[in-house]
Amino acid sequence: MSTVLAVALVVVLVPRIPGWDKVRGSFFDGDTFGETFPKLPGRFWYDIQIFLICTPCILLLGLLIAFARNVRTPALYPLRLFATLYTDIMRGVPMILWITIIGFGVPGLIQNRTWGKAVVWAGVALVVAYAAYVAEVFRAGIESVHESQRAAARSLGLSSRQTMMHVVLPQAVRRVVPALMNDLVSLQKDVALVSIVGPVEVLREAGIAKAKFYNFTPYIGAAILFLCVSIPLTRMTDHLLARERRRMQGTAVR
Amino acid sequence: MTETKLRLSGVVKRFGTKLVLDHIDLDVARGEVISLIGSSGSGKSTLLRCINLLEPTDDGVIELDGIDIAEPGLDADPIRRRIGMVFQSFNLFPHMTVLRNVTIGPRKVLGTAQAESNAVARELLGRIGLADKADEYPDRLSGGQQQRVAIVRALAMQPEIMLLDEITSALDPELVGEVLDLVRDLRAQGMTMLIATHEMEFAREISDRVCFLHAGRVLEQAPPEQLFSSPQEERTRAFLQRVIDLG
């Protein structure tokens, strides 16, 4: 009920704001939308591809860094220190800067047609920076598994590696799925930042159309496309989590 | 004279500056059942964890079949698989079915084939009346059922000795019986056991010998009838008095 009221207020009040007509003309122009939108999904596929390639790399690298941060052996302390520094530095700089620095910087060093492509290195930037965020998520999950689970596994004779793979990690991953999906949803959007090094993906294409039609409507089209992916992704996560909870416990605690 | 299965001599464990185990000496014969009693913090649990090499010891010797297993740098995994341990809080793996909980040890550590380990696990679960729970997740079981599964999980590794760490302390009173019955069965089968417990009646009934621990030392050890009826040490007497008053 309150939702309906809120929506009604917005619908009634917003058009009364002076300047609304101007905004509607430049952001919600039907003709421009009709002309520019058909080109966008094809470009958006480019973003999806980058996302699909980067995601497994990020999860793998993130997991490795999380392992490195969990190392307890004194001899491997340098590894742990490196992993800590890595996460601090990667998370301490805005994504757009990493994409600029690595996406433009490395090709300048390499001078090779295949491996010197800016878009490849922009993808690498996404991977190395996101891996730091994901590593922190994994680490929190690993640390949340109680020590007694490790003790039980080790007392059966499982090695520390087997304990990690079969007992700790599966529980840790289940616990961090929501946080992980949050990161992936924001990655799915940050993929558009790759446009700054040149490739014509959806944001770039929308920008080109904007310049051509002198109208911002193409950006709305791009936004709709992102929503088409991120909303189902979020809903699916919730669904999977709820199912997992039901499976492991007879009743859910409210 | 029966054969010594486990021998502890001068075992010392410190947490920081706190001396938790203060030169423990203890001999366990094959097939013998020993109860460890004493107030919380007397070192019972730590002793069991040290025997299973979950905690490194600071000094002393732990011999299993005459071989020192406490030696630093020794690979602990092959030794742990010979020693079964059951915990106060069950510690079943919540993301695995009961069957998988019981079979993971044999499959991953002993390399037993899936079909065979499943058959053995179902057989063991059947013996404790939980065959129909094999495909459930642990959270769906009562505490008593979970603890019995935990015992079966340890047994599936065919251990030579079982360490039971206050396995009934987290259970509702009406569920204690079913778990203790299972321990009685183990005794009847000749399992060597070290049992840390607060159940004095049970310790009296099941043990060949009862050890009273105080401040990290074995203050007194004797057959149960002797230790419970005529304790030699003042502290043992005081402890038993307190426990019996509570009971």
PDB file of N, CA and C in Angstrom, chain A residues 7-80:
ATOM      1  N   VAL A   7       4.831   5.505  -5.230  1.00  0.00           N
ATOM      2  CA  VAL A   7       4.925   5.549  -6.694  1.00  0.00           C
ATOM      3  C   VAL A   7       3.971   6.612  -7.254  1.00  0.00           C
ATOM      4  N   ALA A   8       2.762   6.636  -6.715  1.00  0.00           N
ATOM      5  CA  ALA A   8       1.766   7.599  -7.180  1.00  0.00           C
ATOM      6  C   ALA A   8       2.260   9.026  -6.973  1.00  0.00           C
ATOM      7  N   LEU A   9       2.866   9.274  -5.803  1.00  0.00           N
ATOM      8  CA  LEU A   9       3.394  10.611  -5.518  1.00  0.00           C
ATOM      9  C   LEU A   9       4.456  11.017  -6.523  1.00  0.00           C
ATOM     10  N   VAL A  10       5.360  10.067  -6.803  1.00  0.00           N
ATOM     11  CA  VAL A  10       6.431  10.360  -7.758  1.00  0.00           C
ATOM     12  C   VAL A  10       5.828  10.683  -9.126  1.00  0.00           C
ATOM     13  N   VAL A  11       4.881   9.836  -9.555  1.00  0.00           N
ATOM     14  CA  VAL A  11       4.277  10.008 -10.874  1.00  0.00           C
ATOM     15  C   VAL A  11       3.532  11.350 -10.981  1.00  0.00           C
ATOM     16  N   VAL A  12       2.896  11.716  -9.882  1.00  0.00           N
ATOM     17  CA  VAL A  12       2.121  12.966  -9.910  1.00  0.00           C
ATOM     18  C   VAL A  12       3.034  14.184  -9.742  1.00  0.00           C
ATOM     19  N   LEU A  13       3.996  14.068  -8.799  1.00  0.00           N
ATOM     20  CA  LEU A  13       4.776  15.260  -8.433  1.00  0.00           C
ATOM     21  C   LEU A  13       5.919  15.581  -9.388  1.00  0.00           C
ATOM     22  N   VAL A  14       6.632  14.534  -9.800  1.00  0.00           N
ATOM     23  CA  VAL A  14       7.830  14.804 -10.603  1.00  0.00           C
ATOM     24  C   VAL A  14       7.543  15.639 -11.855  1.00  0.00           C
ATOM     25  N   PRO A  15       6.474  15.299 -12.611  1.00  0.00           N
ATOM     26  CA  PRO A  15       6.203  16.131 -13.808  1.00  0.00           C
ATOM     27  C   PRO A  15       5.873  17.581 -13.487  1.00  0.00           C
ATOM     28  N   ARG A  16       5.572  17.900 -12.219  1.00  0.00           N
ATOM     29  CA  ARG A  16       5.264  19.281 -11.873  1.00  0.00           C
ATOM     30  C   ARG A  16       6.507  20.113 -11.608  1.00  0.00           C
ATOM     31  N   ILE A  17       7.648  19.401 -11.434  1.00  0.00           N
ATOM     32  CA  ILE A  17       8.881  20.140 -11.208  1.00  0.00           C
ATOM     33  C   ILE A  17       9.199  20.943 -12.474  1.00  0.00           C
ATOM     34  N   PRO A  18       9.530  22.246 -12.286  1.00  0.00           N
ATOM     35  CA  PRO A  18       9.873  23.029 -13.482  1.00  0.00           C
ATOM     36  C   PRO A  18      11.128  22.444 -14.127  1.00  0.00           C
ATOM     37  N   GLY A  19      11.163  22.322 -15.361  1.00  0.00           N
ATOM     38  CA  GLY A  19      12.329  21.751 -16.031  1.00  0.00           C
ATOM     39  C   GLY A  19      12.134  20.293 -16.363  1.00  0.00           C
ATOM     40  N   TRP A  20      11.068  19.681 -15.878  1.00  0.00           N
ATOM     41  CA  TRP A  20      10.828  18.258 -16.146  1.00  0.00           C
ATOM     42  C   TRP A  20      10.695  18.002 -17.643  1.00  0.00           C
ATOM     43  N   ASP A  21      10.003  18.912 -18.317  1.00  0.00           N
ATOM     44  CA  ASP A  21       9.810  18.724 -19.757  1.00  0.00           C
ATOM     45  C   ASP A  21      11.143  18.621 -20.483  1.00  0.00           C
ATOM     46  N   LYS A  22      12.059  19.457 -20.042  1.00  0.00           N
ATOM     47  CA  LYS A  22      13.384  19.474 -20.662  1.00  0.00           C
ATOM     48  C   LYS A  22      14.106  18.147 -20.413  1.00  0.00           C
ATOM     49  N   VAL A  23      14.020  17.677 -19.123  1.00  0.00           N
ATOM     50  CA  VAL A  23      14.658  16.415 -18.762  1.00  0.00           C
ATOM     51  C   VAL A  23      14.050  15.259 -19.558  1.00  0.00           C
ATOM     52  N   ARG A  24      12.727  15.291 -19.643  1.00  0.00           N
ATOM     53  CA  ARG A  24      12.069  14.201 -20.351  1.00  0.00           C
ATOM     54  C   ARG A  24      12.503  14.186 -21.810  1.00  0.00           C
ATOM     55  N   GLY A  25      12.632  15.348 -22.358  1.00  0.00           N
ATOM     56  CA  GLY A  25      13.044  15.445 -23.761  1.00  0.00           C
ATOM     57  C   GLY A  25      14.437  14.895 -23.995  1.00  0.00           C
ATOM     58  N   SER A  26      15.348  15.143 -23.038  1.00  0.00           N
ATOM     59  CA  SER A  26      16.736  14.743 -23.315  1.00  0.00           C
ATOM     60  C   SER A  26      17.079  13.362 -22.769  1.00  0.00           C
ATOM     61  N   PHE A  27      16.268  12.814 -21.842  1.00  0.00           N
ATOM     62  CA  PHE A  27      16.560  11.481 -21.303  1.00  0.00           C
ATOM     63  C   PHE A  27      15.554  10.418 -21.739  1.00  0.00           C
ATOM     64  N   PHE A  28      14.328  10.841 -21.953  1.00  0.00           N
ATOM     65  CA  PHE A  28      13.282   9.860 -22.248  1.00  0.00           C
ATOM     66  C   PHE A  28      12.600  10.160 -23.568  1.00  0.00           C
ATOM     67  N   ASP A  29      13.398  10.332 -24.579  1.00  0.00           N
ATOM     68  CA  ASP A  29      12.837  10.681 -25.881  1.00  0.00           C
ATOM     69  C   ASP A  29      12.526   9.409 -26.664  1.00  0.00           C
ATOM     70  N   GLY A  30      11.261   9.193 -26.933  1.00  0.00           N
ATOM     71  CA  GLY A  30      10.802   7.957 -27.576  1.00  0.00           C
ATOM     72  C   GLY A  30      11.445   7.719 -28.930  1.00  0.00           C
ATOM     73  N   ASP A  31      11.515   8.733 -29.756  1.00  0.00           N
ATOM     74  CA  ASP A  31      12.058   8.557 -31.108  1.00  0.00           C
ATOM     75  C   ASP A  31      13.524   8.167 -31.067  1.00  0.00           C
ATOM     76  N   THR A  32      14.282   8.892 -30.208  1.00  0.00           N
ATOM     77  CA  THR A  32      15.705   8.582 -30.095  1.00  0.00           C
ATOM     78  C   THR A  32      15.894   7.154 -29.589  1.00  0.00           C
ATOM     79  N   PHE A  33      15.080   6.809 -28.628  1.00  0.00           N
ATOM     80  CA  PHE A  33      15.163   5.456 -28.070  1.00  0.00           C
ATOM     81  C   PHE A  33      14.956   4.418 -29.167  1.00  0.00           C
ATOM     82  N   GLY A  34      13.911   4.633 -29.946  1.00  0.00           N
ATOM     83  CA  GLY A  34      13.587   3.705 -31.027  1.00  0.00           C
ATOM     84  C   GLY A  34      14.723   3.574 -32.032  1.00  0.00           C
ATOM     85  N   GLU A  35      15.407   4.669 -32.266  1.00  0.00           N
ATOM     86  CA  GLU A  35      16.482   4.629 -33.268  1.00  0.00           C
ATOM     87  C   GLU A  35      17.791   4.061 -32.744  1.00  0.00           C
ATOM     88  N   THR A  36      18.080   4.319 -31.431  1.00  0.00           N
ATOM     89  CA  THR A  36      19.396   3.934 -30.924  1.00  0.00           C
ATOM     90  C   THR A  36      19.386   2.581 -30.222  1.00  0.00           C
ATOM     91  N   PHE A  37      18.284   2.239 -29.594  1.00  0.00           N
ATOM     92  CA  PHE A  37      18.292   1.037 -28.757  1.00  0.00           C
ATOM     93  C   PHE A  37      18.642  -0.258 -29.495  1.00  0.00           C
ATOM     94  N   PRO A  38      18.111  -0.476 -30.696  1.00  0.00           N
ATOM     95  CA  PRO A  38      18.393  -1.755 -31.372  1.00  0.00           C
ATOM     96  C   PRO A  38      19.879  -2.074 -31.499  1.00  0.00           C
ATOM     97  N   LYS A  39      20.718  -1.059 -31.539  1.00  0.00           N
ATOM     98  CA  LYS A  39      22.157  -1.301 -31.680  1.00  0.00           C
ATOM     99  C   LYS A  39      22.811  -1.710 -30.356  1.00  0.00           C
ATOM    100  N   LEU A  40      22.138  -1.380 -29.245  1.00  0.00           N
ATOM    101  CA  LEU A  40      22.787  -1.557 -27.933  1.00  0.00           C
ATOM    102  C   LEU A  40      22.965  -3.012 -27.490  1.00  0.00           C
ATOM    103  N   PRO A  41      21.951  -3.877 -27.618  1.00  0.00           N
ATOM    104  CA  PRO A  41      22.133  -5.246 -27.110  1.00  0.00           C
ATOM    105  C   PRO A  41      23.361  -5.940 -27.673  1.00  0.00           C
ATOM    106  N   GLY A  42      23.626  -5.738 -28.972  1.00  0.00           N
ATOM    107  CA  GLY A  42      24.812  -6.353 -29.585  1.00  0.00           C
ATOM    108  C   GLY A  42      26.082  -5.874 -28.911  1.00  0.00           C
ATOM    109  N   ARG A  43      26.115  -4.580 -28.586  1.00  0.00           N
ATOM    110  CA  ARG A  43      27.294  -4.024 -27.894  1.00  0.00           C
ATOM    111  C   ARG A  43      27.352  -4.510 -26.450  1.00  0.00           C
ATOM    112  N   PHE A  44      26.177  -4.686 -25.886  1.00  0.00           N
ATOM    113  CA  PHE A  44      26.121  -5.146 -24.493  1.00  0.00           C
ATOM    114  C   PHE A  44      26.682  -6.564 -24.378  1.00  0.00           C
ATOM    115  N   TRP A  45      26.519  -7.339 -25.429  1.00  0.00           N
ATOM    116  CA  TRP A  45      27.064  -8.699 -25.455  1.00  0.00           C
ATOM    117  C   TRP A  45      28.581  -8.669 -25.223  1.00  0.00           C
ATOM    118  N   TYR A  46      29.218  -7.592 -25.703  1.00  0.00           N
ATOM    119  CA  TYR A  46      30.646  -7.410 -25.505  1.00  0.00           C
ATOM    120  C   TYR A  46      30.954  -7.303 -23.997  1.00  0.00           C
ATOM    121  N   ASP A  47      30.130  -6.532 -23.285  1.00  0.00           N
ATOM    122  CA  ASP A  47      30.303  -6.400 -21.828  1.00  0.00           C
ATOM    123  C   ASP A  47      30.119  -7.754 -21.147  1.00  0.00           C
ATOM    124  N   ILE A  48      29.078  -8.469 -21.594  1.00  0.00           N
ATOM    125  CA  ILE A  48      28.799  -9.774 -20.991  1.00  0.00           C
ATOM    126  C   ILE A  48      29.991 -10.702 -21.189  1.00  0.00           C
ATOM    127  N   GLN A  49      30.572 -10.657 -22.372  1.00  0.00           N
ATOM    128  CA  GLN A  49      31.718 -11.529 -22.644  1.00  0.00           C
ATOM    129  C   GLN A  49      32.884 -11.218 -21.712  1.00  0.00           C
ATOM    130  N   ILE A  50      33.161  -9.924 -21.565  1.00  0.00           N
ATOM    131  CA  ILE A  50      34.245  -9.543 -20.645  1.00  0.00           C
ATOM    132  C   ILE A  50      33.935 -10.066 -19.240  1.00  0.00           C
ATOM    133  N   PHE A  51      32.680  -9.898 -18.839  1.00  0.00           N
ATOM    134  CA  PHE A  51      32.239 -10.364 -17.518  1.00  0.00           C
ATOM    135  C   PHE A  51      32.450 -11.870 -17.385  1.00  0.00           C
ATOM    136  N   LEU A  52      32.038 -12.614 -18.408  1.00  0.00           N
ATOM    137  CA  LEU A  52      32.125 -14.078 -18.338  1.00  0.00           C
ATOM    138  C   LEU A  52      33.571 -14.569 -18.329  1.00  0.00           C
ATOM    139  N   ILE A  53      34.440 -13.836 -18.996  1.00  0.00           N
ATOM    140  CA  ILE A  53      35.852 -14.247 -19.000  1.00  0.00           C
ATOM    141  C   ILE A  53      36.522 -13.877 -17.683  1.00  0.00           C
ATOM    142  N   CYS A  54      36.193 -12.679 -17.184  1.00  0.00           N
ATOM    143  CA  CYS A  54      36.858 -12.194 -15.964  1.00  0.00           C
ATOM    144  C   CYS A  54      36.431 -12.969 -14.715  1.00  0.00           C
ATOM    145  N   THR A  55      35.137 -13.325 -14.632  1.00  0.00           N
ATOM    146  CA  THR A  55      34.621 -13.904 -13.391  1.00  0.00           C
ATOM    147  C   THR A  55      35.396 -15.139 -12.899  1.00  0.00           C
ATOM    148  N   PRO A  56      35.577 -16.167 -13.745  1.00  0.00           N
ATOM    149  CA  PRO A  56      36.321 -17.336 -13.238  1.00  0.00           C
ATOM    150  C   PRO A  56      37.743 -16.977 -12.810  1.00  0.00           C
ATOM    151  N   CYS A  57      38.364 -16.073 -13.566  1.00  0.00           N
ATOM    152  CA  CYS A  57      39.745 -15.673 -13.225  1.00  0.00           C
ATOM    153  C   CYS A  57      39.768 -14.993 -11.855  1.00  0.00           C
ATOM    154  N   ILE A  58      38.764 -14.136 -11.626  1.00  0.00           N
ATOM    155  CA  ILE A  58      38.699 -13.413 -10.354  1.00  0.00           C
ATOM    156  C   ILE A  58      38.492 -14.377  -9.193  1.00  0.00           C
ATOM    157  N   LEU A  59      37.573 -15.327  -9.379  1.00  0.00           N
ATOM    158  CA  LEU A  59      37.280 -16.275  -8.294  1.00  0.00           C
ATOM    159  C   LEU A  59      38.513 -17.103  -7.972  1.00  0.00           C
ATOM    160  N   LEU A  60      39.208 -17.545  -9.003  1.00  0.00           N
ATOM    161  CA  LEU A  60      40.390 -18.383  -8.793  1.00  0.00           C
ATOM    162  C   LEU A  60      41.508 -17.593  -8.104  1.00  0.00           C
ATOM    163  N   LEU A  61      41.809 -16.413  -8.655  1.00  0.00           N
ATOM    164  CA  LEU A  61      42.873 -15.594  -8.071  1.00  0.00           C
ATOM    165  C   LEU A  61      42.508 -15.165  -6.649  1.00  0.00           C
ATOM    166  N   GLY A  62      41.235 -14.811  -6.465  1.00  0.00           N
ATOM    167  CA  GLY A  62      40.773 -14.394  -5.133  1.00  0.00           C
ATOM    168  C   GLY A  62      40.956 -15.508  -4.114  1.00  0.00           C
ATOM    169  N   LEU A  63      40.645 -16.722  -4.545  1.00  0.00           N
ATOM    170  CA  LEU A  63      40.764 -17.866  -3.647  1.00  0.00           C
ATOM    171  C   LEU A  63      42.235 -18.115  -3.285  1.00  0.00           C
ATOM    172  N   LEU A  64      43.102 -18.012  -4.289  1.00  0.00           N
ATOM    173  CA  LEU A  64      44.529 -18.227  -4.035  1.00  0.00           C
ATOM    174  C   LEU A  64      45.064 -17.193  -3.048  1.00  0.00           C
ATOM    175  N   ILE A  65      44.625 -15.943  -3.230  1.00  0.00           N
ATOM    176  CA  ILE A  65      45.099 -14.898  -2.312  1.00  0.00           C
ATOM    177  C   ILE A  65      44.543 -15.139  -0.906  1.00  0.00           C
ATOM    178  N   ALA A  66      43.284 -15.596  -0.849  1.00  0.00           N
ATOM    179  CA  ALA A  66      42.694 -15.899   0.465  1.00  0.00           C
ATOM    180  C   ALA A  66      43.486 -16.998   1.156  1.00  0.00           C
ATOM    181  N   PHE A  67      43.871 -18.029   0.406  1.00  0.00           N
ATOM    182  CA  PHE A  67      44.704 -19.101   0.974  1.00  0.00           C
ATOM    183  C   PHE A  67      46.005 -18.517   1.507  1.00  0.00           C
ATOM    184  N   ALA A  68      46.619 -17.665   0.689  1.00  0.00           N
ATOM    185  CA  ALA A  68      47.904 -17.076   1.078  1.00  0.00           C
ATOM    186  C   ALA A  68      47.755 -16.264   2.365  1.00  0.00           C
ATOM    187  N   ARG A  69      46.619 -15.593   2.501  1.00  0.00           N
ATOM    188  CA  ARG A  69      46.419 -14.789   3.715  1.00  0.00           C
ATOM    189  C   ARG A  69      46.135 -15.649   4.927  1.00  0.00           C
ATOM    190  N   ASN A  70      45.750 -16.897   4.713  1.00  0.00           N
ATOM    191  CA  ASN A  70      45.430 -17.789   5.821  1.00  0.00           C
ATOM    192  C   ASN A  70      46.600 -18.675   6.213  1.00  0.00           C
ATOM    193  N   VAL A  71      47.717 -18.531   5.509  1.00  0.00           N
ATOM    194  CA  VAL A  71      48.873 -19.379   5.782  1.00  0.00           C
ATOM    195  C   VAL A  71      49.329 -19.200   7.230  1.00  0.00           C
ATOM    196  N   ARG A  72      49.518 -20.338   7.918  1.00  0.00           N
ATOM    197  CA  ARG A  72      49.915 -20.261   9.326  1.00  0.00           C
ATOM    198  C   ARG A  72      51.390 -20.612   9.538  1.00  0.00           C
ATOM    199  N   THR A  73      51.970 -21.330   8.580  1.00  0.00           N
ATOM    200  CA  THR A  73      53.359 -21.750   8.737  1.00  0.00           C
ATOM    201  C   THR A  73      54.284 -20.528   8.777  1.00  0.00           C
ATOM    202  N   PRO A  74      55.118 -20.433   9.811  1.00  0.00           N
ATOM    203  CA  PRO A  74      56.003 -19.268   9.922  1.00  0.00           C
ATOM    204  C   PRO A  74      56.907 -19.099   8.704  1.00  0.00           C
ATOM    205  N   ALA A  75      57.332 -20.240   8.115  1.00  0.00           N
ATOM    206  CA  ALA A  75      58.254 -20.166   6.971  1.00  0.00           C
ATOM    207  C   ALA A  75      57.613 -19.451   5.782  1.00  0.00           C
ATOM    208  N   LEU A  76      56.294 -19.508   5.704  1.00  0.00           N
ATOM    209  CA  LEU A  76      55.613 -18.910   4.557  1.00  0.00           C
ATOM    210  C   LEU A  76      55.101 -17.501   4.866  1.00  0.00           C
ATOM    211  N   TYR A  77      55.624 -16.902   5.937  1.00  0.00           N
ATOM    212  CA  TYR A  77      55.164 -15.577   6.328  1.00  0.00           C
ATOM    213  C   TYR A  77      55.275 -14.543   5.201  1.00  0.00           C
ATOM    214  N   PRO A  78      56.357 -14.571   4.411  1.00  0.00           N
ATOM    215  CA  PRO A  78      56.459 -13.587   3.316  1.00  0.00           C
ATOM    216  C   PRO A  78      55.275 -13.649   2.354  1.00  0.00           C
ATOM    217  N   LEU A  79      54.790 -14.867   2.103  1.00  0.00           N
ATOM    218  CA  LEU A  79      53.636 -15.049   1.223  1.00  0.00           C
ATOM    219  C   LEU A  79      52.412 -14.341   1.806  1.00  0.00           C
ATOM    220  N   ARG A  80      52.261 -14.524   3.104  1.00  0.00           N
ATOM    221  CA  ARG A  80      51.136 -13.924   3.799  1.00  0.00           C
ATOM    222  C   ARG A  80      51.221 -12.393   3.765  1.00  0.00           C
TER     223      ARG A  80
END
